[in-house]
Amino acid sequence: MKLLFNRVFDGADEMYAVAEKTLNETVKELGESAPIGIPNTAFFLASHLAYLNKKITTVGELKAAFPEVKAWLPHEQRLADVFKSGFGTVLAAEVIEACKYAKAKGADPYNPNNAEVRPYWGHMSDAEVRELGVPLVTGDIPGFVVIIGPAPSDEEAAELIKGYQSRAIFVFLIGGIIDQARRMNLNMGFPVRVVPVGPEIWSVAHIISLVNRAAMIFGAVQPGDRHEFDHYTFNRIRAFVNAFAPVPDIVVGCGGGAIAMGFPVVTNDVKDMWAVPKSLIIQQDTKNFIETSLEARDIKIKITKVDIPVAYSTAFEGEIIRRNDMHCDIDGSRMPCFEWVRTLPDTAVEDHKIEVFGPDIDKVEAGGKIAMSYIVEVSGKKMQSDFEPVFERKIHAFINQAEGIMHTGQRDLIRVRVGKAAFAAGFRAKHFGEILYAKIKSEYDAVVDKCQVKVYLGFPGTPEHAKLEGLKKEVNQVYTKRDERLKSLTDESVEVFYNCILCQSFSPSHVCIVTPERLGLCGAVSWLDAKATNELDPNGPCQIVTKERVVDDNMGIWEDVNEVVQRDSHGALQQVTLYSIMQDPMTSCGCFECICGIEPSSQGVVIVNREHTGKTPVGMTFSELAASTGGGVQTPGFMGHGKQFISSKKFMKAEGGPARIVWMPKALKDLVGERLNRSARELYNVEDFTSKIADETVCEEDLDALLAFLNEKQHPVLQLEPLL
């Protein structure tokens, strides 16, 4: 019999031995000057940065820091030493993984053949970490599980993974359970929140890297402050581990680190294993792993009953339905398709009435197309017409949460694909109605008393198709009226703004001030969204902010706004300017869609979105730029923001507005181009402004090429006063 403490120490020693051997081999093969090569991160080796305050960039630096890893492996029979050895095990694992990336010389060691479906994930980028911000704070991801396998059977492995998915838990897989998931044909990848991290236990380093980067990105925890890292992970990251028997010592060593971070371990192994209340939990019936784990982390799952024949969860929002896996395609760019929410009198709505007009999707040949639209009709004493577009924007997420269904776009430019597996399970047109009814009634119950849904379908050349074309003309008139209404919503025309403190669960001092012309930096909360949120929950995360005592309307400073910022940041902030990047800019939590920063040569700003992985003219990637802000601190010269704020007339108004934009990725420029051109025309009488903005096809880090382009295009920034 071996004591649990000794199992942790022996496991830590085993991981250290593998790390030492791997490091020596790497030094011999590559030399000490070889770069480590971890891609798409500004945090180097995140655990070395977090715990040792070391910025490791080369094999030599890794070798120089290695003795400190050894110092993290004490063998005294004290709980503090067990926890420290657990962290040392994680550091040793990161050494092994770092060497793997160094040897790959810029390639992806977990996907060397660049397969479309990655066999393993390995390192997760900073952009992927930031993608988790919004769903974590909204509760769409209530927690994380790390499953170390294999499970007793392939069927049980699939059942466990799907069980967590159905509860929206983000799933990381390590070891043999990945092969089991493949044999059961489970869809895996970061977008569907089931990540096959790696085949060996030391790939756990990538999960701990993600956790530690979350602490630095969202919590502004400083490198080297182990106490704050422990506090952040223990209180703000709701994660846990499932480890199937037999659990080897090296996994027990990693478990010591997990428990020290606040992540309980649930296992069915009873050999040389002792239960520790709320930390190491023995559950011999593996069918009860899920409930035991959720209870251990006090995770309460709110499940909305949706009467459809496929699984329904936020975990399926990122699912891609490829052409070969598609039963039918609903393409609003080629057919009359739309989604419309409208308010009717109470007597005109029959609650939970779902009607389907036209041929159902079982009349579509496999791989074929059909037009489809749906009208959601609601009534309620507190319902307002301003809430209709808010509901419509949520339809994208509502539909996507059905397994095997893919939805993109909004309004009359939607695209929906029904997968073959979903169709075979019995998914039909009426189930779109069931989804919309269930979600709108559950999420907006404070204002919606009754809801009914009408689903229209039609093939080209049929009366049903002609009916859809007529309805589309009608709904486009409604969209036009709404757009005119939204244009009239300016910061000056409304009596109040709103705050949003939803992200404070991860970024305690961050406060968003949401105005009609400045949406939340996550891109998910507009002024109308905040208004609706406040109406739905007056004591919730969005509160009314008065704007009666103006200090400087050009900078965007109000005394009453500052009072709210001071109060809700718990004194961390004293003042915020809504229209400036240079003086007291609004804070960022870390989950912003874009970041802009000053480019000194042109005295303009570059903007880069989270999806772009290349360099920018300031010599940094999105991850590196984003590391300069976030965590609820003000960073003059840098600003996180939503994509749609770029075209706002209030964007950097104090510094000259959108005319300061000199570079952004082409994909982002294409996305915001129409609105940005319209704003530039109205503000500066400049036509086709986006053609004057450089992108990666013009230059990346070449400042001479950037300046030559700006001069050639006579960019308006050249006429503005210098920023610096």
XYZ file of C-alpha atoms in Angstrom, residues 198-655:
458
model
C -3.344 15.131 -26.555
C -2.618 11.414 -26.190
C -0.206 11.713 -23.244
C -0.814 13.034 -19.754
C 1.730 15.835 -20.136
C -0.559 17.504 -22.678
C -2.479 18.652 -19.580
C 0.024 21.526 -19.622
C -2.046 23.148 -22.381
C -5.164 23.148 -20.223
C -3.344 24.734 -17.283
C -1.831 27.226 -19.721
C -5.350 28.214 -20.804
C -6.444 28.621 -17.190
C -3.432 30.738 -16.229
C -3.817 32.922 -19.322
C -7.464 33.467 -18.407
C -6.288 34.775 -15.029
C -3.869 37.185 -16.710
C -6.251 38.225 -19.509
C -9.488 38.645 -17.589
C -8.290 39.075 -14.019
C -5.146 41.154 -14.625
C -3.252 38.759 -12.343
C 0.429 39.615 -12.538
C 3.135 37.057 -13.425
C 4.820 35.573 -10.393
C 1.927 36.231 -8.009
C 1.153 32.605 -7.183
C -1.266 33.529 -4.408
C -3.442 35.563 -6.778
C -3.337 32.832 -9.434
C -4.527 30.314 -6.845
C -7.239 32.679 -5.662
C -8.434 33.421 -9.204
C -8.559 29.818 -10.390
C -10.129 28.598 -7.155
C -12.915 31.189 -7.141
C -13.544 32.079 -10.774
C -12.722 29.028 -12.922
C -15.230 26.258 -12.255
C -13.312 23.249 -13.452
C -12.970 19.638 -12.339
C -11.308 16.388 -13.407
C -12.671 12.916 -14.177
C -9.993 10.220 -14.077
C -10.821 6.621 -14.920
C -9.191 3.687 -13.134
C -6.470 2.663 -13.094
C -4.978 6.067 -12.272
C -1.156 5.970 -12.516
C 1.056 7.957 -10.174
C 1.937 10.508 -12.859
C -1.765 11.372 -13.186
C -2.061 11.546 -9.397
C 0.823 14.036 -9.441
C -1.089 16.214 -11.911
C -4.150 15.802 -9.717
C -2.290 17.381 -6.830
C -1.864 20.494 -8.961
C -5.504 20.436 -10.050
C -6.741 20.244 -6.464
C -4.382 23.043 -5.441
C -5.986 25.219 -8.136
C -9.429 24.434 -6.763
C -10.371 21.754 -9.287
C -11.719 18.606 -7.582
C -10.865 15.181 -9.002
C -13.536 12.500 -9.346
C -12.342 8.928 -9.918
C -13.570 5.351 -9.717
C -10.119 4.093 -8.688
C -9.975 2.679 -5.163
C -6.463 1.199 -5.128
C -4.141 3.287 -2.975
C -6.641 6.126 -3.245
C -8.204 7.973 -0.325
C -11.120 10.324 -0.499
C -10.522 13.956 0.453
C -13.794 15.849 0.977
C -14.594 18.217 -1.928
C -11.145 17.611 -3.437
C -10.567 13.940 -4.226
C -13.898 12.173 -4.628
C -14.228 8.439 -5.165
C -17.302 7.558 -7.189
C -17.172 3.873 -8.105
C -20.243 4.081 -10.335
C -18.879 5.890 -13.377
C -22.441 6.470 -14.604
C -22.709 9.009 -11.773
C -19.552 10.958 -12.671
C -21.500 13.891 -14.083
C -23.805 14.549 -11.155
C -20.994 13.959 -8.651
C -18.729 16.398 -10.476
C -21.336 19.138 -10.821
C -22.218 18.827 -7.158
C -18.545 19.053 -6.182
C -18.222 22.414 -7.984
C -21.698 23.554 -6.951
C -22.680 23.981 -10.603
C -26.411 24.354 -11.085
C -27.539 23.587 -14.624
C -30.643 25.322 -15.922
C -31.984 23.192 -18.754
C -34.750 24.568 -20.943
C -36.916 21.735 -22.196
C -36.985 21.874 -25.980
C -39.234 19.321 -27.636
C -36.987 18.233 -30.494
C -35.479 14.838 -31.435
C -31.817 15.925 -31.178
C -29.666 17.133 -28.297
C -29.887 20.823 -27.439
C -27.060 22.741 -25.789
C -24.849 25.808 -26.217
C -22.024 23.326 -26.832
C -23.323 22.827 -30.390
C -23.242 26.524 -31.373
C -19.918 26.172 -33.180
C -20.855 23.010 -35.080
C -20.124 23.078 -38.812
C -22.362 21.110 -41.196
C -20.338 20.416 -44.337
C -21.914 19.792 -47.712
C -21.382 16.027 -47.608
C -23.074 15.854 -44.187
C -26.010 18.059 -45.172
C -29.570 16.904 -45.802
C -30.844 20.310 -46.945
C -29.620 23.857 -47.427
C -31.688 26.991 -46.738
C -29.828 29.884 -48.378
C -31.187 33.406 -47.913
C -28.720 34.877 -50.401
C -30.487 33.022 -53.240
C -34.004 32.425 -51.935
C -36.658 34.342 -49.985
C -35.618 33.483 -46.418
C -35.995 35.654 -43.340
C -36.628 35.651 -39.591
C -39.058 38.122 -38.090
C -40.273 38.757 -34.569
C -43.366 40.911 -34.277
C -45.611 42.029 -31.419
C -49.355 41.410 -31.671
C -52.323 42.010 -29.381
C -52.882 39.328 -26.786
C -56.044 38.094 -28.515
C -54.128 37.453 -31.749
C -51.581 35.041 -30.204
C -52.253 31.449 -29.168
C -49.500 30.287 -26.856
C -47.323 27.442 -28.176
C -49.088 27.295 -31.518
C -46.610 26.021 -34.132
C -47.734 26.118 -37.763
C -45.891 24.861 -40.852
C -46.940 26.148 -44.266
C -45.670 24.438 -47.420
C -43.645 21.258 -47.970
C -41.658 19.916 -45.023
C -37.942 19.223 -45.294
C -38.608 15.512 -45.803
C -39.718 16.520 -49.317
C -36.208 17.800 -50.057
C -33.846 15.384 -51.791
C -30.673 14.760 -49.815
C -28.277 17.638 -50.432
C -31.021 19.811 -51.950
C -32.259 23.350 -51.288
C -35.511 24.878 -50.107
C -36.620 28.354 -49.044
C -37.654 28.726 -45.415
C -38.672 31.620 -43.189
C -40.235 31.891 -39.758
C -42.349 34.528 -38.078
C -42.353 34.605 -34.280
C -45.416 36.393 -32.934
C -45.408 37.466 -29.288
C -47.658 39.343 -26.912
C -47.203 40.692 -23.411
C -48.170 43.659 -21.269
C -44.514 44.692 -20.914
C -43.464 43.833 -24.475
C -41.979 46.713 -26.495
C -41.361 46.916 -30.235
C -37.736 47.895 -29.465
C -37.237 44.376 -28.123
C -38.124 42.706 -31.446
C -34.661 43.114 -33.063
C -33.052 42.037 -29.783
C -35.004 38.777 -29.951
C -34.152 38.355 -33.635
C -30.425 38.635 -32.999
C -30.713 35.805 -30.494
C -32.323 33.481 -33.052
C -28.867 32.725 -34.447
C -27.785 31.254 -31.108
C -31.134 29.574 -30.427
C -31.113 27.604 -33.705
C -27.406 26.781 -33.537
C -27.784 25.075 -30.170
C -29.593 22.150 -31.781
C -27.184 19.322 -32.552
C -26.804 18.834 -36.293
C -28.268 22.233 -37.252
C -26.117 25.129 -38.486
C -27.333 28.736 -38.674
C -25.504 31.834 -39.932
C -26.586 35.416 -40.625
C -29.693 37.294 -39.586
C -32.722 39.083 -40.974
C -33.167 38.098 -44.662
C -29.609 36.881 -45.132
C -29.823 33.733 -43.077
C -28.395 30.371 -44.011
C -29.505 27.183 -42.307
C -28.265 23.650 -42.861
C -29.913 20.534 -41.504
C -27.444 17.686 -41.134
C -28.160 14.162 -42.292
C -27.895 12.799 -38.753
C -30.408 15.343 -37.411
C -32.801 14.580 -40.260
C -32.456 10.841 -39.650
C -33.255 11.448 -35.974
C -36.555 12.989 -37.019
C -35.798 16.727 -37.102
C -38.414 18.542 -39.229
C -39.595 22.092 -39.923
C -41.883 22.230 -36.884
C -38.870 21.766 -34.625
C -37.531 25.193 -35.616
C -40.766 26.505 -34.154
C -40.350 24.433 -31.001
C -36.856 25.840 -30.478
C -37.942 29.439 -30.948
C -40.994 29.046 -28.740
C -39.099 27.371 -25.873
C -36.176 29.795 -25.842
C -38.134 33.018 -26.235
C -40.597 31.992 -23.539
C -37.815 30.971 -21.139
C -35.360 33.822 -21.731
C -37.867 36.639 -22.094
C -40.593 35.497 -19.742
C -40.608 38.881 -18.000
C -42.027 40.559 -21.103
C -43.447 37.726 -23.248
C -46.740 36.251 -22.048
C -47.621 34.267 -25.169
C -45.699 33.136 -28.242
C -46.609 31.399 -31.489
C -44.441 30.511 -34.489
C -45.214 30.234 -38.188
C -42.738 28.377 -40.418
C -43.012 28.870 -44.186
C -41.283 26.657 -46.790
C -41.356 26.524 -50.573
C -39.561 25.235 -53.656
C -38.791 27.685 -56.518
C -41.638 28.011 -59.030
C -44.367 27.011 -56.568
C -47.160 29.087 -54.982
C -45.488 28.594 -51.578
C -42.298 30.169 -52.920
C -44.280 33.100 -54.323
C -45.920 33.529 -50.908
C -42.473 33.756 -49.323
C -41.373 36.380 -51.826
C -44.391 38.486 -50.896
C -43.735 38.085 -47.187
C -40.090 39.039 -47.672
C -41.114 42.350 -49.281
C -43.352 43.023 -46.305
C -40.707 42.200 -43.724
C -38.070 44.274 -45.543
C -40.311 47.302 -45.071
C -40.285 46.546 -41.347
C -36.469 46.239 -41.347
C -36.211 49.606 -43.124
C -38.406 51.324 -40.548
C -36.348 49.793 -37.748
C -33.109 50.986 -39.341
C -34.494 54.510 -39.563
C -35.445 54.262 -35.900
C -31.963 53.030 -34.985
C -30.347 55.867 -36.949
C -32.274 58.296 -34.771
C -30.862 56.653 -31.652
C -27.760 58.708 -30.949
C -25.970 59.344 -27.690
C -27.486 62.824 -27.681
C -31.057 61.686 -28.407
C -31.493 59.337 -25.463
C -31.977 60.337 -21.857
C -29.924 57.541 -20.301
C -27.069 55.150 -20.979
C -26.659 51.709 -19.389
C -23.794 50.005 -17.661
C -22.892 46.344 -18.081
C -20.993 44.527 -15.363
C -21.661 40.999 -16.594
C -17.938 40.364 -17.065
C -17.078 41.201 -13.466
C -17.302 37.525 -12.604
C -13.943 37.263 -14.367
C -12.715 40.864 -14.461
C -13.691 42.371 -11.112
C -13.018 46.063 -11.859
C -14.277 46.213 -15.450
C -17.326 48.335 -16.252
C -18.817 48.867 -19.712
C -20.853 51.990 -20.405
C -23.190 51.122 -23.269
C -24.603 53.922 -25.423
C -26.566 53.944 -28.684
C -23.374 54.715 -30.582
C -21.017 52.562 -28.537
C -21.966 48.946 -27.949
C -20.233 46.730 -25.406
C -16.670 45.847 -26.323
C -17.597 42.166 -26.548
C -19.831 43.070 -29.495
C -22.766 41.275 -27.886
C -24.490 44.084 -25.950
C -26.034 47.047 -27.773
C -27.922 49.889 -26.113
C -31.191 48.147 -26.994
C -29.842 44.864 -25.596
C -28.891 46.624 -22.361
C -32.299 48.301 -22.216
C -34.044 44.958 -22.696
C -31.809 43.313 -20.080
C -32.678 46.036 -17.601
C -36.397 45.658 -18.319
C -36.155 41.896 -17.888
C -34.128 42.099 -14.685
C -34.054 45.571 -13.071
C -31.536 44.328 -10.489
C -29.373 42.540 -13.043
C -26.062 43.348 -14.758
C -27.355 46.306 -16.838
C -28.437 49.353 -14.850
C -29.627 52.791 -15.952
C -26.859 55.414 -16.062
C -28.006 59.038 -16.144
C -26.122 61.579 -18.274
C -27.317 64.877 -16.878
C -24.069 66.516 -15.688
C -21.887 66.842 -18.750
C -18.218 67.737 -18.296
C -16.998 67.448 -21.897
C -19.297 66.146 -24.619
C -16.463 65.970 -27.163
C -14.418 63.658 -24.955
C -17.498 61.910 -23.612
C -17.251 62.778 -19.916
C -20.203 63.052 -17.514
C -20.051 63.396 -13.739
C -22.903 60.945 -13.202
C -21.287 58.396 -15.533
C -18.057 58.689 -13.547
C -19.936 58.145 -10.293
C -21.321 54.878 -11.652
C -17.861 53.803 -12.852
C -16.336 54.588 -9.454
C -19.079 52.677 -7.660
C -19.180 49.630 -9.904
C -15.397 49.281 -10.235
C -15.217 49.281 -6.418
C -13.024 52.373 -6.524
C -10.511 50.984 -9.018
C -11.503 53.618 -11.596
C -12.230 57.285 -11.059
C -13.110 58.536 -14.523
C -13.823 57.264 -18.016
C -13.978 59.083 -21.333
C -16.260 57.358 -23.816
C -14.884 58.941 -26.990
C -11.131 58.995 -26.388
C -8.332 56.470 -26.666
C -5.754 58.745 -25.046
C -7.384 59.949 -21.825
C -8.989 57.513 -19.381
C -10.325 55.139 -22.053
C -12.967 52.620 -21.118
C -11.549 49.472 -19.554
C -11.443 46.082 -21.252
C -12.207 42.752 -19.652
C -10.348 40.667 -22.249
C -13.132 39.274 -24.438
C -13.205 42.205 -26.862
C -13.743 41.498 -30.570
C -11.045 43.960 -31.702
C -8.231 46.040 -30.325
C -6.839 49.262 -31.681
C -3.522 50.837 -30.857
C -1.527 53.873 -31.918
C 0.834 53.536 -34.885
C 3.429 56.290 -34.233
C 4.773 56.747 -37.767
C 1.435 57.715 -39.267
C -0.057 59.077 -36.036
C -3.026 56.882 -36.773
C -4.309 53.662 -35.262
C -4.296 50.065 -36.394
C -7.224 47.802 -35.640
C -6.989 44.019 -35.547
C -9.756 41.539 -34.855
C -9.438 38.395 -32.777
C -9.645 36.050 -35.782
C -6.622 37.583 -37.540
C -3.392 35.742 -36.723
C -0.848 37.782 -38.683
C 1.317 40.722 -37.679
C 0.271 44.371 -37.766
C 2.242 47.542 -38.639
C 3.002 48.077 -34.954
C 4.954 44.815 -35.069
C 2.531 42.844 -32.922
C -0.211 40.298 -33.457
C -3.687 40.555 -31.975
C -2.551 38.458 -29.000
C 0.457 40.679 -28.353
C -1.540 43.892 -28.717
C -4.340 42.542 -26.575
C -1.864 41.686 -23.829
C -1.349 45.434 -23.430
C -4.872 45.883 -22.147
C -7.621 43.892 -20.461
C -8.307 42.795 -16.918
C -10.316 45.927 -16.136
C -7.430 48.426 -16.347
C -7.225 51.624 -18.377
C -4.468 51.628 -20.994
C -4.147 54.977 -22.813
C -3.244 54.431 -26.453
C -4.938 51.026 -26.590
C -8.616 50.198 -26.631
C -10.604 46.995 -26.835
C -13.914 47.346 -28.657
C -16.629 45.651 -30.700
C -16.466 45.378 -34.488
C -19.474 47.588 -35.105
C -18.047 50.437 -33.002
C -15.453 51.013 -35.748
C -18.046 52.688 -37.985
C -19.537 54.782 -35.176
C -19.208 58.554 -35.373
C -18.174 58.408 -31.715
C -15.175 56.138 -32.416
C -12.154 58.105 -31.125
C -14.161 61.300 -31.617
C -11.804 63.250 -29.351
C -8.812 62.346 -31.542
